[in-house]
Amino acid sequence: SPTDYGKIIFSTVSGTTTFGIYDGSVLQNNTTYLSVMDGLEASNITAGYSGDYSYDGRTWAWTLENSILKNGDPSANLWDLVVGDCIGCITEDTIDTIEEIGDSIGTEFSQLSHKGASATASFANMNTYDCNLFDKEGACFSIGVRHTDINGNNNSDSSSSGAVAVSGYKFNENFRVSGFVDQQAARRNPKGLKVSNKGPMIGGNLVWNQFANHLGFQVRVANAYQAKDMTITRSEIGEAEKGRGETDIEVQSYVAEVSYQFSDGVNFYQPYLAARRSIIKQEGYTETEVANPLTFNTLEDKSTTVIIGMKVKYKLDDTVTLNGAFGVEHDVSNKVDKIQATSSTITGITPVDLNTRINKTRPVVTLGATYHISPNQTLSAQTQYQELSYTSTSAKTAYVNYTVGF
């Protein structure tokens, strides 16, 4: 930095030396670093009075000046490093700001993907966004609260909380349908993003059971959809100015699942196999209220995932049932666009990877309990931990709900 840099003092000097700048140093444009050398006369420096220093795509012109000769003292031995303009700094600094928001966009994509996939796949391996407690009228209603925390990269963590309502209807002993609404109530945005709902996340399930007691085969198809408004703000880094733009983002998720449930009289076991198709799309946008606005491309994240796992229920007594599940997700296909920014005043901006290393195979673990208030009323709590496809990101979710059958 201009105030914290290396200096050297020479004493009892003989011979000559050449001055240079240490590789890996980052210089400040148009800055004088005072007294970088003390104790050398001009005759001790055979070369290195000026030059160009390059690092990480940036090149600075520099000059070594005798700080007291500038004031008319011919015997001076104190030297300043004068740094001029930088070639490439605005381009490289701009790329750094794009990489920074790329981490935050990746975290947001992870959260949207997690919520959409969780809703359609019942939090990947538990029946949270379903309603299957029925009474004489064959109807079901559930209301609850959810909190999701995303551990992202480089100061891009985020979280959200919401209220969830689910309703279900049983056509007969084998077919039932349910629909849900997840309305976000609060959230913590990753750095540089401000995200707000255009509406709640919505979706539904259609389920076929082989038998009325839910033993045997079960086939489920589900979908979820959500749209959001998003304001993206780039940081001011080096010569790159702060930029701001507005866009919108939507997620669609579709799941088909086949499972088989059996029981030993106390425990229930349900191995399952599922396939999920997720599509996330962020519209392109141009920054406003900035001297050098950037125009960003439309981004899409498309993935096809296979999920295999086991759900287990244990009846602790007549009122309490414990449940757990373990599953493994594997992406059989991924297509994630790179962030490409263009500018009429800044050249050489290269594409930035939104996901530098896709985590294709990921575990998901669930634990929960259900309290049976009466034959047609339950109170449930569920927790889940899941690794996500974006590099080094994970999600933790807690969900509590009350269900009543009619």
CSV table of C-alpha atoms in Angstrom, one decimal:
chain,number,residue,atom,x,y,z
A,1,SER,CA,0.0,0.0,0.0
A,2,PRO,CA,1.2,3.6,-0.3
A,3,THR,CA,1.8,3.8,3.5
A,4,ASP,CA,3.0,0.2,4.2
A,5,TYR,CA,5.9,-0.9,1.9
A,6,GLY,CA,9.4,-2.2,2.1
A,7,LYS,CA,12.4,0.1,2.6
A,8,ILE,CA,16.2,-0.6,2.8
A,9,ILE,CA,19.1,1.3,4.4
A,10,PHE,CA,22.7,0.8,3.2
A,11,SER,CA,25.8,1.5,5.1
A,12,THR,CA,29.6,1.2,4.4
A,13,VAL,CA,28.8,0.9,0.7
A,14,SER,CA,31.2,-0.2,-2.1
A,15,GLY,CA,30.4,-1.5,-5.6
A,16,THR,CA,27.3,-1.1,-7.6
A,17,THR,CA,23.7,-2.6,-7.7
A,18,THR,CA,20.7,-2.7,-9.9
A,19,PHE,CA,17.2,-1.6,-8.6
A,20,GLY,CA,14.1,-3.7,-9.3
A,21,ILE,CA,10.6,-4.3,-8.0
A,22,TYR,CA,9.9,-7.6,-6.2
A,23,ASP,CA,7.7,-10.0,-8.3
A,24,GLY,CA,4.2,-10.2,-6.8
A,25,SER,CA,4.1,-6.6,-5.6
A,26,VAL,CA,0.9,-4.6,-6.3
A,27,LEU,CA,1.6,-0.9,-7.0
A,28,GLN,CA,-0.7,2.1,-6.6
A,29,ASN,CA,-1.1,4.2,-9.7
A,30,ASN,CA,0.3,7.7,-9.8
A,31,THR,CA,1.9,7.3,-6.3
A,32,THR,CA,5.3,8.2,-4.9
A,33,TYR,CA,6.7,5.7,-2.4
A,34,LEU,CA,9.0,7.9,-0.3
A,35,SER,CA,12.5,6.8,0.9
A,36,VAL,CA,12.5,3.2,-0.5
A,37,MET,CA,16.3,3.3,-0.4
A,38,ASP,CA,18.8,5.2,1.8
A,39,GLY,CA,22.5,5.2,1.7
A,40,LEU,CA,23.3,4.9,-2.0
A,41,GLU,CA,24.6,7.5,-4.3
A,42,ALA,CA,23.9,7.7,-8.0
A,43,SER,CA,27.3,6.1,-8.8
A,44,ASN,CA,26.3,3.0,-6.8
A,45,ILE,CA,23.3,2.3,-9.1
A,46,THR,CA,24.4,1.1,-12.5
A,47,ALA,CA,20.9,0.4,-13.9
A,48,GLY,CA,17.3,0.4,-12.9
A,49,TYR,CA,16.5,4.1,-12.8
A,50,SER,CA,13.2,3.5,-14.7
A,51,GLY,CA,11.2,0.7,-16.2
A,52,ASP,CA,7.9,-1.2,-16.5
A,53,TYR,CA,6.7,-3.6,-13.9
A,54,SER,CA,4.0,-6.2,-14.8
A,55,TYR,CA,1.9,-8.4,-12.5
A,56,ASP,CA,-1.4,-10.2,-13.0
A,57,GLY,CA,-2.3,-8.5,-16.3
A,58,ARG,CA,-1.3,-5.0,-15.0
A,59,THR,CA,1.7,-2.9,-16.1
A,60,TRP,CA,3.0,0.1,-14.2
A,61,ALA,CA,5.7,2.6,-15.4
A,62,TRP,CA,8.1,3.6,-12.7
A,63,THR,CA,11.0,5.9,-12.0
A,64,LEU,CA,13.6,5.9,-9.3
A,65,GLU,CA,14.3,9.5,-8.2
A,66,ASN,CA,16.8,10.9,-5.8
A,67,SER,CA,14.5,12.7,-3.3
A,68,ILE,CA,17.0,15.3,-2.2
A,69,LEU,CA,18.5,16.0,-5.6
A,70,LYS,CA,15.1,17.2,-6.5
A,71,ASN,CA,15.6,19.9,-3.9
A,72,GLY,CA,19.1,20.9,-5.2
A,73,ASP,CA,21.3,18.8,-2.8
A,74,PRO,CA,24.0,17.0,-5.0
A,75,SER,CA,25.1,14.8,-2.2
A,76,ALA,CA,21.8,13.1,-1.6
A,77,ASN,CA,21.6,9.4,-1.1
A,78,LEU,CA,17.8,9.0,-0.4
A,79,TRP,CA,15.7,7.6,-3.1
A,80,ASP,CA,11.9,7.6,-3.9
A,81,LEU,CA,10.0,5.3,-6.2
A,82,VAL,CA,7.6,7.2,-8.5
A,83,VAL,CA,4.9,5.1,-10.0
A,84,GLY,CA,2.9,6.4,-13.0
A,85,ASP,CA,-0.1,5.3,-14.9
A,86,CYS,CA,-1.2,1.6,-15.1
A,87,ILE,CA,-1.9,-0.2,-18.3
A,88,GLY,CA,-4.5,-2.9,-17.9
A,89,CYS,CA,-5.5,-2.0,-14.3
A,90,ILE,CA,-9.1,-0.9,-15.1
A,91,THR,CA,-9.7,-4.1,-17.1
A,92,GLU,CA,-8.2,-6.4,-14.5
A,93,ASP,CA,-9.8,-4.6,-11.6
A,94,THR,CA,-13.2,-4.8,-13.4
A,95,ILE,CA,-12.7,-8.5,-13.8
A,96,ASP,CA,-12.0,-8.8,-10.1
A,97,THR,CA,-15.3,-7.0,-9.3
A,98,ILE,CA,-17.2,-9.4,-11.7
A,99,GLU,CA,-15.6,-12.4,-10.0
A,100,GLU,CA,-16.7,-11.0,-6.6
A,101,ILE,CA,-20.3,-10.7,-7.7
A,102,GLY,CA,-20.0,-14.1,-9.4
A,103,ASP,CA,-19.5,-15.7,-6.0
A,104,SER,CA,-22.7,-14.0,-4.7
A,105,ILE,CA,-24.7,-15.0,-7.8
A,106,GLY,CA,-23.5,-18.6,-7.4
A,107,THR,CA,-24.7,-18.6,-3.8
A,108,GLU,CA,-28.1,-17.2,-4.9
A,109,PHE,CA,-28.4,-19.9,-7.6
A,110,SER,CA,-27.5,-22.4,-4.9
A,111,GLN,CA,-30.2,-21.2,-2.6
A,112,LEU,CA,-32.8,-21.1,-5.4
A,113,SER,CA,-31.8,-24.5,-6.6
A,114,HIS,CA,-31.9,-25.9,-3.1
A,115,LYS,CA,-35.3,-24.4,-2.3
A,116,GLY,CA,-36.8,-25.5,-5.7
A,117,ALA,CA,-35.3,-28.9,-5.6
A,118,SER,CA,-36.2,-29.4,-1.9
A,119,ALA,CA,-39.8,-28.4,-2.5
A,120,THR,CA,-40.2,-30.8,-5.5
A,121,ALA,CA,-38.2,-33.6,-4.0
A,122,SER,CA,-39.6,-33.1,-0.5
A,123,PHE,CA,-36.4,-31.6,0.7
A,124,ALA,CA,-34.7,-34.2,-1.4
A,125,ASN,CA,-35.6,-37.1,0.9
A,126,MET,CA,-38.4,-36.1,3.4
A,127,ASN,CA,-42.1,-35.3,2.9
A,128,THR,CA,-42.2,-31.7,4.1
A,129,TYR,CA,-43.9,-30.0,1.2
A,130,ASP,CA,-46.5,-32.7,1.0
A,131,CYS,CA,-49.8,-33.2,2.9
A,132,ASN,CA,-51.0,-36.8,3.3
A,133,LEU,CA,-52.9,-36.9,6.6
A,134,PHE,CA,-56.6,-37.3,5.7
A,135,ASP,CA,-59.9,-37.8,7.5
A,136,LYS,CA,-63.5,-38.5,6.3
A,137,GLU,CA,-63.5,-35.7,3.7
A,138,GLY,CA,-60.2,-36.7,2.2
A,139,ALA,CA,-58.6,-33.3,2.7
A,140,CYS,CA,-55.5,-32.1,4.3
A,141,PHE,CA,-54.0,-28.8,5.4
A,142,SER,CA,-50.6,-27.9,6.8
A,143,ILE,CA,-49.0,-24.7,7.9
A,144,GLY,CA,-45.4,-24.2,9.0
A,145,VAL,CA,-42.2,-22.1,9.1
A,146,ARG,CA,-38.9,-22.7,7.3
A,147,HIS,CA,-35.4,-21.4,7.7
A,148,THR,CA,-32.6,-22.0,5.2
A,149,ASP,CA,-28.9,-21.1,5.6
A,150,ILE,CA,-26.5,-21.2,2.7
A,151,ASN,CA,-22.7,-21.4,3.4
A,152,GLY,CA,-21.2,-19.7,0.3
A,153,ASN,CA,-17.8,-18.6,-1.0
A,154,ASN,CA,-15.8,-15.5,-0.2
A,155,ASN,CA,-18.2,-13.6,2.0
A,156,SER,CA,-21.2,-14.7,0.0
A,157,ASP,CA,-23.2,-16.5,2.7
A,158,SER,CA,-27.0,-16.0,2.7
A,159,SER,CA,-30.1,-17.1,4.5
A,160,SER,CA,-33.9,-16.9,4.3
A,161,SER,CA,-37.0,-17.6,6.4
A,162,GLY,CA,-40.5,-18.1,5.2
A,163,ALA,CA,-44.0,-19.4,5.9
A,164,VAL,CA,-45.2,-22.5,4.2
A,165,ALA,CA,-48.8,-23.6,3.5
A,166,VAL,CA,-49.7,-27.0,2.0
A,167,SER,CA,-53.0,-28.4,1.1
A,168,GLY,CA,-53.8,-31.9,-0.1
A,169,TYR,CA,-56.7,-33.9,-1.5
A,170,LYS,CA,-57.2,-37.7,-1.7
A,171,PHE,CA,-59.0,-38.8,-4.8
A,172,ASN,CA,-59.1,-42.4,-3.6
A,173,GLU,CA,-57.0,-44.8,-1.6
A,174,ASN,CA,-54.3,-44.8,-4.3
A,175,PHE,CA,-54.2,-41.3,-5.7
A,176,ARG,CA,-53.7,-37.9,-4.0
A,177,VAL,CA,-52.5,-34.4,-4.9
A,178,SER,CA,-51.1,-31.6,-3.0
A,179,GLY,CA,-50.0,-28.0,-3.6
A,180,PHE,CA,-47.8,-25.6,-1.6
A,181,VAL,CA,-46.9,-21.9,-1.2
A,182,ASP,CA,-43.6,-20.8,0.3
A,183,GLN,CA,-43.7,-17.1,1.1
A,184,GLN,CA,-40.4,-15.6,2.1
A,185,ALA,CA,-40.6,-13.4,5.2
A,186,ALA,CA,-37.0,-12.4,5.8
A,187,ARG,CA,-33.6,-13.0,4.2
A,188,ARG,CA,-29.9,-12.1,4.5
A,189,ASN,CA,-28.4,-11.4,1.1
A,190,PRO,CA,-25.0,-12.3,-0.1
A,191,LYS,CA,-22.5,-9.5,-0.7
A,192,GLY,CA,-23.5,-7.2,-3.6
A,193,LEU,CA,-27.0,-8.6,-4.1
A,194,LYS,CA,-30.4,-7.3,-3.0
A,195,VAL,CA,-33.1,-10.0,-3.7
A,196,SER,CA,-36.9,-9.6,-3.4
A,197,ASN,CA,-39.7,-11.9,-4.3
A,198,LYS,CA,-42.0,-11.3,-7.2
A,199,GLY,CA,-44.3,-13.8,-5.6
A,200,PRO,CA,-44.1,-16.9,-3.4
A,201,MET,CA,-42.6,-20.1,-4.5
A,202,ILE,CA,-45.4,-22.4,-5.6
A,203,GLY,CA,-45.6,-26.0,-6.7
A,204,GLY,CA,-47.4,-29.3,-6.3
A,205,ASN,CA,-47.2,-33.1,-6.0
A,206,LEU,CA,-49.1,-35.9,-7.6
A,207,VAL,CA,-48.7,-39.3,-5.8
A,208,TRP,CA,-49.8,-42.9,-6.5
A,209,ASN,CA,-49.6,-45.5,-3.7
A,210,GLN,CA,-49.8,-49.2,-4.4
A,211,PHE,CA,-51.7,-49.8,-1.1
A,212,ALA,CA,-53.9,-47.7,1.1
A,213,ASN,CA,-51.4,-48.1,4.1
A,214,HIS,CA,-48.6,-46.7,1.9
A,215,LEU,CA,-46.7,-49.9,1.9
A,216,GLY,CA,-45.4,-51.2,-1.4
A,217,PHE,CA,-44.6,-49.0,-4.4
A,218,GLN,CA,-45.1,-45.3,-4.5
A,219,VAL,CA,-44.7,-43.0,-7.6
A,220,ARG,CA,-44.4,-39.2,-7.2
A,221,VAL,CA,-44.2,-36.4,-9.7
A,222,ALA,CA,-43.6,-32.8,-8.5
A,223,ASN,CA,-42.7,-29.3,-9.7
A,224,ALA,CA,-41.9,-25.9,-8.2
A,225,TYR,CA,-41.5,-22.4,-9.6
A,226,GLN,CA,-40.3,-19.1,-8.3
A,227,ALA,CA,-39.4,-15.6,-9.7
A,228,LYS,CA,-37.4,-12.9,-8.0
A,229,ASP,CA,-36.2,-9.3,-8.6
A,230,MET,CA,-32.5,-8.8,-8.1
A,231,THR,CA,-30.3,-5.7,-7.8
A,232,ILE,CA,-26.6,-6.4,-8.3
A,233,THR,CA,-23.9,-3.9,-7.1
A,234,ARG,CA,-20.3,-4.3,-8.0
A,235,SER,CA,-17.7,-3.1,-5.5
A,236,GLU,CA,-15.2,-0.3,-6.2
A,237,ILE,CA,-11.8,-2.1,-6.5
A,238,GLY,CA,-8.7,-0.3,-7.6
A,239,GLU,CA,-9.6,1.6,-10.8
A,240,ALA,CA,-12.9,-0.3,-11.3
A,241,GLU,CA,-15.8,1.9,-10.3
A,242,LYS,CA,-18.9,0.9,-8.4
A,243,GLY,CA,-21.6,-0.4,-10.7
A,244,ARG,CA,-25.3,-1.2,-10.2
A,245,GLY,CA,-27.9,-2.9,-12.3
A,246,GLU,CA,-31.3,-4.6,-12.0
A,247,THR,CA,-32.5,-7.9,-13.3
A,248,ASP,CA,-34.8,-10.8,-12.6
A,249,ILE,CA,-34.3,-14.5,-11.9
A,250,GLU,CA,-36.5,-17.5,-12.0
A,251,VAL,CA,-36.2,-21.2,-11.1
A,252,GLN,CA,-38.1,-24.2,-12.3
A,253,SER,CA,-37.7,-27.7,-10.9
A,254,TYR,CA,-39.3,-31.0,-11.9
A,255,VAL,CA,-39.0,-34.4,-10.1
A,256,ALA,CA,-40.1,-38.0,-10.7
A,257,GLU,CA,-39.6,-40.4,-7.8
A,258,VAL,CA,-40.1,-44.2,-7.4
A,259,SER,CA,-39.9,-45.7,-3.9
A,260,TYR,CA,-40.9,-48.9,-2.1
A,261,GLN,CA,-41.9,-48.9,1.5
A,262,PHE,CA,-41.9,-52.0,3.8
A,263,SER,CA,-42.1,-52.5,7.6
A,264,ASP,CA,-41.1,-55.0,10.3
A,265,GLY,CA,-44.0,-53.9,12.4
A,266,VAL,CA,-42.1,-51.1,14.3
A,267,ASN,CA,-39.8,-49.6,11.7
A,268,PHE,CA,-40.7,-48.4,8.2
A,269,TYR,CA,-38.1,-48.5,5.4
A,270,GLN,CA,-38.4,-46.7,2.1
A,271,PRO,CA,-35.6,-46.9,-0.4
A,272,TYR,CA,-36.1,-44.5,-3.3
A,273,LEU,CA,-34.8,-43.4,-6.7
A,274,ALA,CA,-35.5,-40.0,-8.2
A,275,ALA,CA,-34.6,-37.9,-11.2
A,276,ARG,CA,-34.7,-34.1,-11.1
A,277,ARG,CA,-34.5,-31.4,-13.8
A,278,SER,CA,-33.6,-27.9,-12.6
A,279,ILE,CA,-33.5,-24.7,-14.7
A,280,ILE,CA,-32.4,-21.3,-13.3
A,281,LYS,CA,-32.4,-18.3,-15.5
A,282,GLN,CA,-31.1,-14.8,-14.8
A,283,GLU,CA,-31.9,-12.1,-17.4
A,284,GLY,CA,-29.2,-9.9,-18.9
A,285,TYR,CA,-29.0,-6.3,-17.8
A,286,THR,CA,-27.0,-3.0,-18.3
A,287,GLU,CA,-25.7,-1.0,-15.3
A,288,THR,CA,-27.0,2.5,-14.7
A,289,GLU,CA,-25.8,5.7,-13.0
A,290,VAL,CA,-22.1,4.8,-13.7
A,291,ALA,CA,-19.5,6.4,-16.0
A,292,ASN,CA,-18.4,3.1,-17.6
A,293,PRO,CA,-21.5,0.9,-17.5
A,294,LEU,CA,-21.2,-2.8,-18.1
A,295,THR,CA,-23.7,-4.9,-20.0
A,296,PHE,CA,-24.1,-8.5,-18.7
A,297,ASN,CA,-25.3,-11.5,-20.6
A,298,THR,CA,-28.3,-13.8,-19.7
A,299,LEU,CA,-27.2,-16.6,-17.4
A,300,GLU,CA,-28.7,-20.1,-17.3
A,301,ASP,CA,-27.9,-23.0,-15.0
A,302,LYS,CA,-29.4,-26.3,-16.2
A,303,SER,CA,-28.9,-29.6,-14.5
A,304,THR,CA,-30.2,-33.2,-14.5
A,305,THR,CA,-29.7,-35.0,-11.2
A,306,VAL,CA,-30.3,-38.6,-10.1
A,307,ILE,CA,-31.0,-39.1,-6.4
A,308,ILE,CA,-30.9,-42.4,-4.5
A,309,GLY,CA,-31.4,-43.0,-0.8
A,310,MET,CA,-33.3,-44.5,2.1
A,311,LYS,CA,-36.0,-43.0,4.4
A,312,VAL,CA,-36.6,-44.6,7.8
A,313,LYS,CA,-39.3,-44.2,10.4
A,314,TYR,CA,-39.3,-45.5,13.9
A,315,LYS,CA,-42.4,-45.5,16.1
A,316,LEU,CA,-41.2,-44.5,19.5
A,317,ASP,CA,-44.6,-44.9,21.1
A,318,ASP,CA,-48.2,-44.2,20.1
A,319,THR,CA,-47.7,-40.4,19.9
A,320,VAL,CA,-44.1,-39.9,18.7
A,321,THR,CA,-42.5,-41.1,15.4
A,322,LEU,CA,-38.8,-40.5,14.6
A,323,ASN,CA,-37.6,-40.2,11.1
A,324,GLY,CA,-34.4,-40.0,9.3
A,325,ALA,CA,-33.0,-40.3,5.8
A,326,PHE,CA,-29.8,-40.4,3.9
A,327,GLY,CA,-29.4,-39.8,0.2
A,328,VAL,CA,-26.8,-39.2,-2.5
A,329,GLU,CA,-27.3,-36.8,-5.4
A,330,HIS,CA,-25.3,-37.1,-8.6
A,331,ASP,CA,-25.5,-34.7,-11.5
A,332,VAL,CA,-25.6,-36.6,-14.8
A,333,SER,CA,-25.5,-33.3,-16.8
A,334,ASN,CA,-24.7,-29.7,-16.0
A,335,LYS,CA,-24.6,-26.6,-18.2
A,336,VAL,CA,-23.7,-23.4,-16.4
A,337,ASP,CA,-23.1,-20.2,-18.5
A,338,LYS,CA,-20.1,-18.0,-17.8
A,339,ILE,CA,-20.6,-14.3,-16.8
A,340,GLN,CA,-19.7,-12.2,-19.8
A,341,ALA,CA,-19.6,-8.4,-19.4
A,342,THR,CA,-19.0,-5.9,-22.3
A,343,SER,CA,-18.3,-2.2,-22.2
A,344,SER,CA,-17.9,0.5,-24.8
A,345,THR,CA,-15.0,2.0,-22.8
A,346,ILE,CA,-13.2,-1.0,-21.2
A,347,THR,CA,-11.7,-3.6,-23.5
A,348,GLY,CA,-10.3,-7.0,-22.8
A,349,ILE,CA,-12.9,-8.2,-20.2
A,350,THR,CA,-12.7,-12.0,-20.2
A,351,PRO,CA,-15.6,-14.3,-19.2
A,352,VAL,CA,-15.8,-15.3,-15.5
A,353,ASP,CA,-16.8,-18.8,-14.4
A,354,LEU,CA,-20.0,-18.9,-12.3
A,355,ASN,CA,-19.1,-22.3,-10.9
A,356,THR,CA,-15.4,-23.0,-11.1
A,357,ARG,CA,-15.7,-26.7,-10.0
A,358,ILE,CA,-19.1,-28.4,-10.0
A,359,ASN,CA,-19.6,-30.7,-7.0
A,360,LYS,CA,-21.4,-33.5,-9.0
A,361,THR,CA,-21.9,-36.0,-6.2
A,362,ARG,CA,-23.3,-34.7,-2.9
A,363,PRO,CA,-24.8,-36.2,0.3
A,364,VAL,CA,-28.0,-35.1,1.9
A,365,VAL,CA,-29.0,-36.1,5.5
A,366,THR,CA,-32.3,-35.6,7.3
A,367,LEU,CA,-33.5,-36.0,10.9
A,368,GLY,CA,-36.9,-35.3,12.3
A,369,ALA,CA,-39.8,-36.2,14.6
A,370,THR,CA,-43.6,-36.1,14.5
A,371,TYR,CA,-45.9,-35.8,17.4
A,372,HIS,CA,-49.4,-37.2,16.9
A,373,ILE,CA,-51.8,-34.9,18.7
A,374,SER,CA,-54.8,-36.9,17.6
A,375,PRO,CA,-55.6,-39.3,14.7
A,376,ASN,CA,-56.0,-36.4,12.3
A,377,GLN,CA,-53.5,-33.8,13.8
A,378,THR,CA,-49.7,-33.8,13.9
A,379,LEU,CA,-46.9,-31.5,14.8
A,380,SER,CA,-43.6,-32.1,13.0
A,381,ALA,CA,-40.0,-30.8,13.0
A,382,GLN,CA,-37.4,-31.6,10.4
A,383,THR,CA,-33.8,-30.6,9.8
A,384,GLN,CA,-31.6,-31.2,6.8
A,385,TYR,CA,-28.0,-30.8,5.8
A,386,GLN,CA,-27.1,-30.9,2.1
A,387,GLU,CA,-24.0,-30.2,0.0
A,388,LEU,CA,-24.8,-28.1,-3.1
A,389,SER,CA,-23.5,-28.2,-6.7
A,390,TYR,CA,-21.6,-24.9,-6.5
A,391,THR,CA,-18.1,-25.2,-5.2
A,392,SER,CA,-17.7,-25.4,-1.4
A,393,THR,CA,-21.4,-24.4,-0.7
A,394,SER,CA,-23.8,-26.2,1.6
A,395,ALA,CA,-27.3,-25.7,2.9
A,396,LYS,CA,-28.9,-26.3,6.3
A,397,THR,CA,-32.7,-26.2,6.6
A,398,ALA,CA,-35.1,-26.4,9.6
A,399,TYR,CA,-38.8,-26.8,9.1
A,400,VAL,CA,-41.7,-27.0,11.7
A,401,ASN,CA,-45.3,-27.5,10.7
A,402,TYR,CA,-48.7,-28.4,12.0
A,403,THR,CA,-50.9,-30.7,9.9
A,404,VAL,CA,-54.6,-31.4,10.2
A,405,GLY,CA,-56.8,-33.9,8.2
A,406,PHE,CA,-60.4,-33.4,7.3
